[in-house]
XYZ file of C-alpha atoms in Angstrom:
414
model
C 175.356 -30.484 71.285
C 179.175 -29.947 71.379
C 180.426 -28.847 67.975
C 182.654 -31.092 66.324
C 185.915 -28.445 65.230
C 187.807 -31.568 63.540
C 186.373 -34.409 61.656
C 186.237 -37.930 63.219
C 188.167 -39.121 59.905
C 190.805 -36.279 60.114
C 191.370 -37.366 63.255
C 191.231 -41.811 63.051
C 193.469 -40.836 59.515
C 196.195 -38.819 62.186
C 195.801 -41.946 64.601
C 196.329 -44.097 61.721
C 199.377 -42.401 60.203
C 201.367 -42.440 63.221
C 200.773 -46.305 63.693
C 202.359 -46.273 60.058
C 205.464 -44.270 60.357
C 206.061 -45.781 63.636
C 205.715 -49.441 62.814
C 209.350 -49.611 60.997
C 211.439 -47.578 63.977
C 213.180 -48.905 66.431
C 211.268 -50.329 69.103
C 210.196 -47.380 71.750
C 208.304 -48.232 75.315
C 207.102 -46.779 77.963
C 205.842 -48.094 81.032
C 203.672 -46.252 83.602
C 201.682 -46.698 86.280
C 197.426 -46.181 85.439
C 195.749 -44.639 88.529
C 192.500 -44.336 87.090
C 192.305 -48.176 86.081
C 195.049 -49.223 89.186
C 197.415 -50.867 86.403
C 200.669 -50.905 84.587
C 200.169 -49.418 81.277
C 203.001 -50.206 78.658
C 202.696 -48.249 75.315
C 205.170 -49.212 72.693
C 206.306 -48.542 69.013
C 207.791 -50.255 66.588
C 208.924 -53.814 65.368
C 208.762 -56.883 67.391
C 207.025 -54.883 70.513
C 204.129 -55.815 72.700
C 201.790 -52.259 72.679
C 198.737 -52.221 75.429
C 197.954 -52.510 78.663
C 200.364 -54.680 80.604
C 197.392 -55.243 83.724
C 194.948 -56.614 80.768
C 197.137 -59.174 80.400
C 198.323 -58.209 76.807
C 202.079 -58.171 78.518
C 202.054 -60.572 81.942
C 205.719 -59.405 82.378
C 204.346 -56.067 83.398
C 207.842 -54.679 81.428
C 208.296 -54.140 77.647
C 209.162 -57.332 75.829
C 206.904 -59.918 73.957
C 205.696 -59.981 70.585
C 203.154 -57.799 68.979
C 199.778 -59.753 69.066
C 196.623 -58.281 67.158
C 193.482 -57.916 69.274
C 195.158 -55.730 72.280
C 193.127 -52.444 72.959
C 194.165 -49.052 74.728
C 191.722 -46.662 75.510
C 193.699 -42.840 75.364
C 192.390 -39.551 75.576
C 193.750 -37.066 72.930
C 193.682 -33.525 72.831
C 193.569 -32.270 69.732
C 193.284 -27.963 69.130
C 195.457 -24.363 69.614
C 194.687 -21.371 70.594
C 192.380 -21.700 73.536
C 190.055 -23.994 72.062
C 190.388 -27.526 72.000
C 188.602 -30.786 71.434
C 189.376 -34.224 73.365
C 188.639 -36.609 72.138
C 188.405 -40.620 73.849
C 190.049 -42.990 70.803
C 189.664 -46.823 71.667
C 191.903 -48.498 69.574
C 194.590 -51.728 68.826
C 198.172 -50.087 68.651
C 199.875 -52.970 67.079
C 197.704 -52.564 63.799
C 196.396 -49.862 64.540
C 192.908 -50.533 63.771
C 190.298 -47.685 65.383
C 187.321 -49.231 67.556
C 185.821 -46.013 68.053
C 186.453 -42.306 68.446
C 184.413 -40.051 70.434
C 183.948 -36.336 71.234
C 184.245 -35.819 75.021
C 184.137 -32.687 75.149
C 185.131 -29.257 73.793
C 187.019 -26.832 76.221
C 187.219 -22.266 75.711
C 189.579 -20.714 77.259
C 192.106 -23.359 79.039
C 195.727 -24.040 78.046
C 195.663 -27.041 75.128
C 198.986 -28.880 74.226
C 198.011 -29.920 70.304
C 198.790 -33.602 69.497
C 199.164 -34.314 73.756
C 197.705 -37.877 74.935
C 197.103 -39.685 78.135
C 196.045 -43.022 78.735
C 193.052 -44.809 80.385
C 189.615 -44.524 80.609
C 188.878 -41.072 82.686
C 186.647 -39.162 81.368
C 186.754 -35.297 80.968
C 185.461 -32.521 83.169
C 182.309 -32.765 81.123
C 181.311 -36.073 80.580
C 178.851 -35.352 78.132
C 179.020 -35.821 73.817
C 175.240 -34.693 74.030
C 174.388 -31.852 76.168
C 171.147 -29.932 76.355
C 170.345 -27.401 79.065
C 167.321 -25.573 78.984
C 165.006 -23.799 81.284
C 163.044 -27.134 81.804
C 166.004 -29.225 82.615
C 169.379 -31.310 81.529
C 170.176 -33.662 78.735
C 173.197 -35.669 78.703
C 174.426 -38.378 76.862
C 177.334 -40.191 77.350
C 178.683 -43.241 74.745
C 181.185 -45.514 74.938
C 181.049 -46.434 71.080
C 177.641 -47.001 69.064
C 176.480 -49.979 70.869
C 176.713 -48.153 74.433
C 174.731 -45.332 74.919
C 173.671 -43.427 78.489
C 171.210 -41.358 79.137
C 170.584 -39.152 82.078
C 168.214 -36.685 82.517
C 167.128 -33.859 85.238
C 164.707 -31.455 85.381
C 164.962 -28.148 87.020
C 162.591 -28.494 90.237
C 160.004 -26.323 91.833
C 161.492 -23.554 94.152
C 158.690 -21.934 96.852
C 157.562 -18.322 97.171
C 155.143 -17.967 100.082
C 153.158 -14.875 100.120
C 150.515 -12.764 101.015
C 148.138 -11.173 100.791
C 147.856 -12.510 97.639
C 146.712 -12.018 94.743
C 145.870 -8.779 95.575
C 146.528 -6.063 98.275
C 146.751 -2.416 99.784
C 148.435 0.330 98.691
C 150.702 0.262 102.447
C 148.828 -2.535 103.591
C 151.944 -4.902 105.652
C 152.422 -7.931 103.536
C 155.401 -10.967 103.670
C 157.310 -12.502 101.175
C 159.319 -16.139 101.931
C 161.365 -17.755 100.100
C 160.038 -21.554 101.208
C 162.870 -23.900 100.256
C 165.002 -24.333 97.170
C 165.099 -28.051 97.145
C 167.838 -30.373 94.887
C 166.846 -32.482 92.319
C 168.546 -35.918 90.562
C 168.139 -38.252 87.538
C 169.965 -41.511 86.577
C 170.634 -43.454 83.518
C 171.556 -46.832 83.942
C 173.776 -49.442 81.789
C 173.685 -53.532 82.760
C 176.692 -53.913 81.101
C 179.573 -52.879 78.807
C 181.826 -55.287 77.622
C 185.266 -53.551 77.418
C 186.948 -56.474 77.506
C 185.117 -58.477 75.305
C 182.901 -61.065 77.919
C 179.603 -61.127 79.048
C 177.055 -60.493 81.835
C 177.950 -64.487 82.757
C 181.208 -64.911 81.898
C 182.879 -61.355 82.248
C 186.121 -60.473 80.748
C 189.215 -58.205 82.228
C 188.253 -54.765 81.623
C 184.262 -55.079 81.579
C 181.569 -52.859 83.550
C 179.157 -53.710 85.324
C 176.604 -51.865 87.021
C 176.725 -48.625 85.105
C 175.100 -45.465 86.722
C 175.444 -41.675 85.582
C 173.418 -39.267 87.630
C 172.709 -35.520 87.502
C 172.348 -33.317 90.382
C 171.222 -30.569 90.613
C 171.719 -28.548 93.586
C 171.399 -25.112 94.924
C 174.462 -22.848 94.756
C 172.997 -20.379 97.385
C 170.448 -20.468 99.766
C 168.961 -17.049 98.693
C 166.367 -16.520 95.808
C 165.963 -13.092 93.927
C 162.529 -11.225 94.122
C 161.894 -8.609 92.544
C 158.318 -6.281 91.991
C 157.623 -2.896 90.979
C 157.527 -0.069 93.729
C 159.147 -2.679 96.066
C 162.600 -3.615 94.679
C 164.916 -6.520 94.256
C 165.201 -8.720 98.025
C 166.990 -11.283 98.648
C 165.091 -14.526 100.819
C 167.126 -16.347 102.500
C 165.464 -20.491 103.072
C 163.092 -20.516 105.533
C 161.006 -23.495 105.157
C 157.472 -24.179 104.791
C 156.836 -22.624 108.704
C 159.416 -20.128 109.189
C 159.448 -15.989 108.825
C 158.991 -14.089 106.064
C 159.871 -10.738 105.165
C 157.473 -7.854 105.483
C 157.056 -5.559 102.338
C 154.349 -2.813 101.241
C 153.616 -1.980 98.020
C 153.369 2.843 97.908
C 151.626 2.592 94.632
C 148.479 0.581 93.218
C 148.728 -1.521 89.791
C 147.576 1.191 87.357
C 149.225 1.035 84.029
C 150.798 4.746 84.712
C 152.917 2.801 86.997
C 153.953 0.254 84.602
C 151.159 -2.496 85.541
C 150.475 -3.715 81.748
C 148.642 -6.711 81.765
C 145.692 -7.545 83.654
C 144.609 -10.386 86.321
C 142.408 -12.165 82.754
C 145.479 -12.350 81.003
C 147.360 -14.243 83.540
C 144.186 -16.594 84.329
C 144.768 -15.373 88.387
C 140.642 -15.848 87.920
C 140.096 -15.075 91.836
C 140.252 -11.325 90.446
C 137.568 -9.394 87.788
C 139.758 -10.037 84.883
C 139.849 -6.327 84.101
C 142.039 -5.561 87.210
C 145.808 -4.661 86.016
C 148.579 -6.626 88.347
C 152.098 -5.650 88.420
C 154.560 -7.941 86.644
C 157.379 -8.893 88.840
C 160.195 -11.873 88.996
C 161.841 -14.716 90.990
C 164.523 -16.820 90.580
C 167.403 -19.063 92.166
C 170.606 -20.371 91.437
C 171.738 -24.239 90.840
C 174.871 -25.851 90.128
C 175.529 -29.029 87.727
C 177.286 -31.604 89.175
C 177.746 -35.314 87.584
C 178.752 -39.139 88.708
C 179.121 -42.168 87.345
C 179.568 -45.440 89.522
C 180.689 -48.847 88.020
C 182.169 -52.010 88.750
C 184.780 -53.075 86.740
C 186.622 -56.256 86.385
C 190.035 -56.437 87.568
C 193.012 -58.740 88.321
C 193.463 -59.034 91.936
C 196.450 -56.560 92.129
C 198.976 -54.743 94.130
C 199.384 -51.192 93.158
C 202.465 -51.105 91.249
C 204.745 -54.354 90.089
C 206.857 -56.301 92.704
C 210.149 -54.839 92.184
C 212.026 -57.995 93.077
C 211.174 -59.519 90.131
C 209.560 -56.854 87.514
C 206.125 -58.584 87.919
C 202.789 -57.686 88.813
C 201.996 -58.030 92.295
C 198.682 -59.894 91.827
C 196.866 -62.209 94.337
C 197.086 -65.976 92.661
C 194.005 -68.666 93.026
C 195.413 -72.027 93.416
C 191.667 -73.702 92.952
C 191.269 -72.957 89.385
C 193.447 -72.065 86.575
C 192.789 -69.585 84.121
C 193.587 -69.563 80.350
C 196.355 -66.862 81.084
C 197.494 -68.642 84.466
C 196.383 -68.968 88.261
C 195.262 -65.155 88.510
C 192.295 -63.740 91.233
C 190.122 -61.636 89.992
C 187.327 -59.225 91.021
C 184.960 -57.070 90.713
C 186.051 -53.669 92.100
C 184.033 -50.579 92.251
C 184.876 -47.337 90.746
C 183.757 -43.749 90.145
C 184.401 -40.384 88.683
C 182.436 -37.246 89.156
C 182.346 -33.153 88.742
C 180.961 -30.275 87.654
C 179.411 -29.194 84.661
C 179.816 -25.147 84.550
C 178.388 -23.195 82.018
C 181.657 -22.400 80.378
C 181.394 -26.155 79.845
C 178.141 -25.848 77.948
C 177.795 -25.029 73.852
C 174.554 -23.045 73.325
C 173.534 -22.171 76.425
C 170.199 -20.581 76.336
C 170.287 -17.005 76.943
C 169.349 -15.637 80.636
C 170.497 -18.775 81.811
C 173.996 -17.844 82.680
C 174.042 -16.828 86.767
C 177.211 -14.874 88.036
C 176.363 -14.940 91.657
C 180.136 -13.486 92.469
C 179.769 -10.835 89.999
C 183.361 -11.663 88.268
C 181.903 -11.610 84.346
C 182.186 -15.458 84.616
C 178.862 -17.495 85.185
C 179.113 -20.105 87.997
C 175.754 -21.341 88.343
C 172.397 -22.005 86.163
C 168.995 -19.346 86.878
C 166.053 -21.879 87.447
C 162.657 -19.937 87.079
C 161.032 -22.648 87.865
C 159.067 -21.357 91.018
C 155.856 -22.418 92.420
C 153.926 -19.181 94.726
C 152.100 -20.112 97.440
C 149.708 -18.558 99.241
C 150.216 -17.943 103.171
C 147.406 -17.016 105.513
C 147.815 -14.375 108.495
C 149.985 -16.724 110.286
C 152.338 -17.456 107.360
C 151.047 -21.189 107.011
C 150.213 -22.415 103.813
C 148.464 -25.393 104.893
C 145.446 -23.672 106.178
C 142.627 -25.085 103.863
C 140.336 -21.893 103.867
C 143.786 -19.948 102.275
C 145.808 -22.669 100.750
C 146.164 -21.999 97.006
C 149.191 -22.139 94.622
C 150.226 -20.732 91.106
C 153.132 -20.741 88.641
C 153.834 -19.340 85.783
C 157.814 -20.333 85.213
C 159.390 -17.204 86.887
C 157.400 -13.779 86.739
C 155.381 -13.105 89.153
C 151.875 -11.258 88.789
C 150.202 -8.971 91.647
C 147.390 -6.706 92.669
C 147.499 -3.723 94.112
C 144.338 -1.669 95.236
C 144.254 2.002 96.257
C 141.980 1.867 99.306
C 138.954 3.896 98.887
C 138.284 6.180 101.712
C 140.896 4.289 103.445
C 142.028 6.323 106.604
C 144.271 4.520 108.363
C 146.184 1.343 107.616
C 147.494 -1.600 110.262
């Protein structure tokens, strides 16, 4: 979970007191154009003023003007923080009374340039989408609110990565065996909304602003096609992907499992039961490298616009619908699809487990995620693993346990 630096009140009481000091000045607008929600966004200050979002329909004009009228939301995102670590924080709230809807912790950023006090409005969310994050070696958490009646849920677990080998579980001392690394595949997860009234309507009768159709999904995907195994007297390889049919790399093994040479459990202890329990195996490793990556899809409801106002006239270019009138005029609206997406690094992540933390480019900065989760399979002569006489499978959630027998009165190997 992301560590909250400044209290929510601290920061609704900031919010608060500038609505205050600002209410009495001279009225001060300004008026810019939204890419995220493709509108007009008017943000004003002070005494006779209309504050919001001019594309909600809070100011038709589309320029600063009106009167202030109570019930007009703005969704901004404000960075709060100094010195290389700061908090943002999304802050739905009415900026003619300045009452607070909600205020949520987006995320929490080390190391990146922070402007204290800076804001930007509309409704993107941060790099890291997440105000719940849990990443362990089983998987990913995330949780993503939109205030305390709106909550998302995704999850992803860390899937199965293939070692093919043999002869296993136990072999020569010199005796040719193979190694493969037999696919690294992706893996996804999806939490789903049915609706989120921003705007205040309903699954029926939808409002300007509302989702619909809410989807955030995890994915997590390799970030090389190479996994890491390692094993005593043979070294660290790297296998490249070759499937469940393609080559493997030869290795021997120039020393049996005896516990002189560092083989300190036995084939009991790991339950490979194929094996008198009493035979020591040598304790080896495998692993791969994925990458984070996040989405979330919507519709949203939105006035049939133009991007940008017609200049001619200062008003918003919007389609009109002649059939029907509205209660705010002749307007077209829509439902118009929308998404945002991106990475989740590990510099992103607060309390990352130990060990997790891959540096594939070897810079001191991790770029990727270790998943141990690896499934061995056993291959026969021909490196297929769907032979039934051979076909066998173990994991134990990265190490990898093997036999190795001195040959007696072995002369002469393959």
């Amino acid at each position: 979970m992301l560590n909250r630096l400044i209290p929510p009140a601290v920061i609704l009481s900031l919010l608060l007191g500038l609505t205050a000091i600002t209410a009495q000045a001279d009225p001060v607008c300004d008026t810019y154009w939204d890419p995220v929600n493709q509108n007009w966004v008017t943000v004003c200050s002070g005494n006779g003023i209309s504050s919001g979002n001019s594309g909600a329909g809070n100011n038709n004009s589309g320029i600063p003007g009106g009167s202030c009228a109570a019930g007009s939301t703005i969704v901004s995102t404000v960075i709060i923080g100094g010195g290389g670590l700061c908090e943002v924080w999304e802050i739905r709230h009415d900026p003619c009374i300045g009452q607070v809807a909600y205020a949520n912790l987006v995320n929490v950023i080390q190391g990146g340039a922070c402007t204290p006090g800076s804001s930007n409005a509309g409704s993107k969310l941060a790099d890291n989408p997440c105000t719940v994050l849990n990443i362990s070696p089983s998987g990913v958490y995330c949780r993503t609110d939109w205030g305390i009646r709106w909550l998302l849920d995704a999850r992803v677990g860390f899937p199965n990565a293939f070692l093919d080998l043999r002869p296993y579980p136990v072999t020569l001392v010199r005796w040719p065996g193979a190694a493969r690394n037999g696919g690294t595949p992706s893996a996804k997860g999806t939490g789903r909304l049915a609706y989120i009234a921003y705007g205040g309507g309903s699954k029926n009768n939808p409002a300007l602003g509302d989702w619909d159709k809410v989807r955030l999904t995890l994915t997590l995907s390799p970030a090389s096609p190479l996994m890491f195994f390692s094993m005593p007297t043979v070294g660290t390889i790297t296998l490249p992907i070759s499937g469940d049919s393609g080559g493997a790399r030869a290795i021997v093994f120039d020393q049996p499992s005896h516990p002189a040479a560092g083989a300190r459990t036995t084939a009991g202890a790991v339950g490979l039961d194929e094996l008198p329990s009493d035979i020591p195996v040598f304790s080896g490793s495998a692993v791969t490298a994925y990458r984070l990556f996040w989405r979330l899809t919507f519709s949203k409801y939105v006035r049939d616009c133009k991007a940008g106002p017609d200049r001619s006239n200062g008003r918003l270019n919007c389609k009109v619908k002649r059939s029907s009138t509205t209660n705010d005029g002749h307007w077209a609206y829509q439902w118009e699809k929308r998404s945002q997406g991106g990475e989740i690094t590990p510099q992103m992540v607060q309390g990352l487990p130990p060990g997790m933390a891959a540096d594939l480019d070897g810079d001191g900065a991790p770029d990727a995620y270790w998943n141990r989760k690896i499934t061995i399979r056993r291959m026969d002569e021909n490196n297929r693993i769907d032979n039934p006489a051979w076909a066998e499978s173990w994991s134990w959630g990265g190490p990898v346990y093997w036999a190795v027998r001195e040959g007696q009165g072995q002369i002469g190997w393959p």
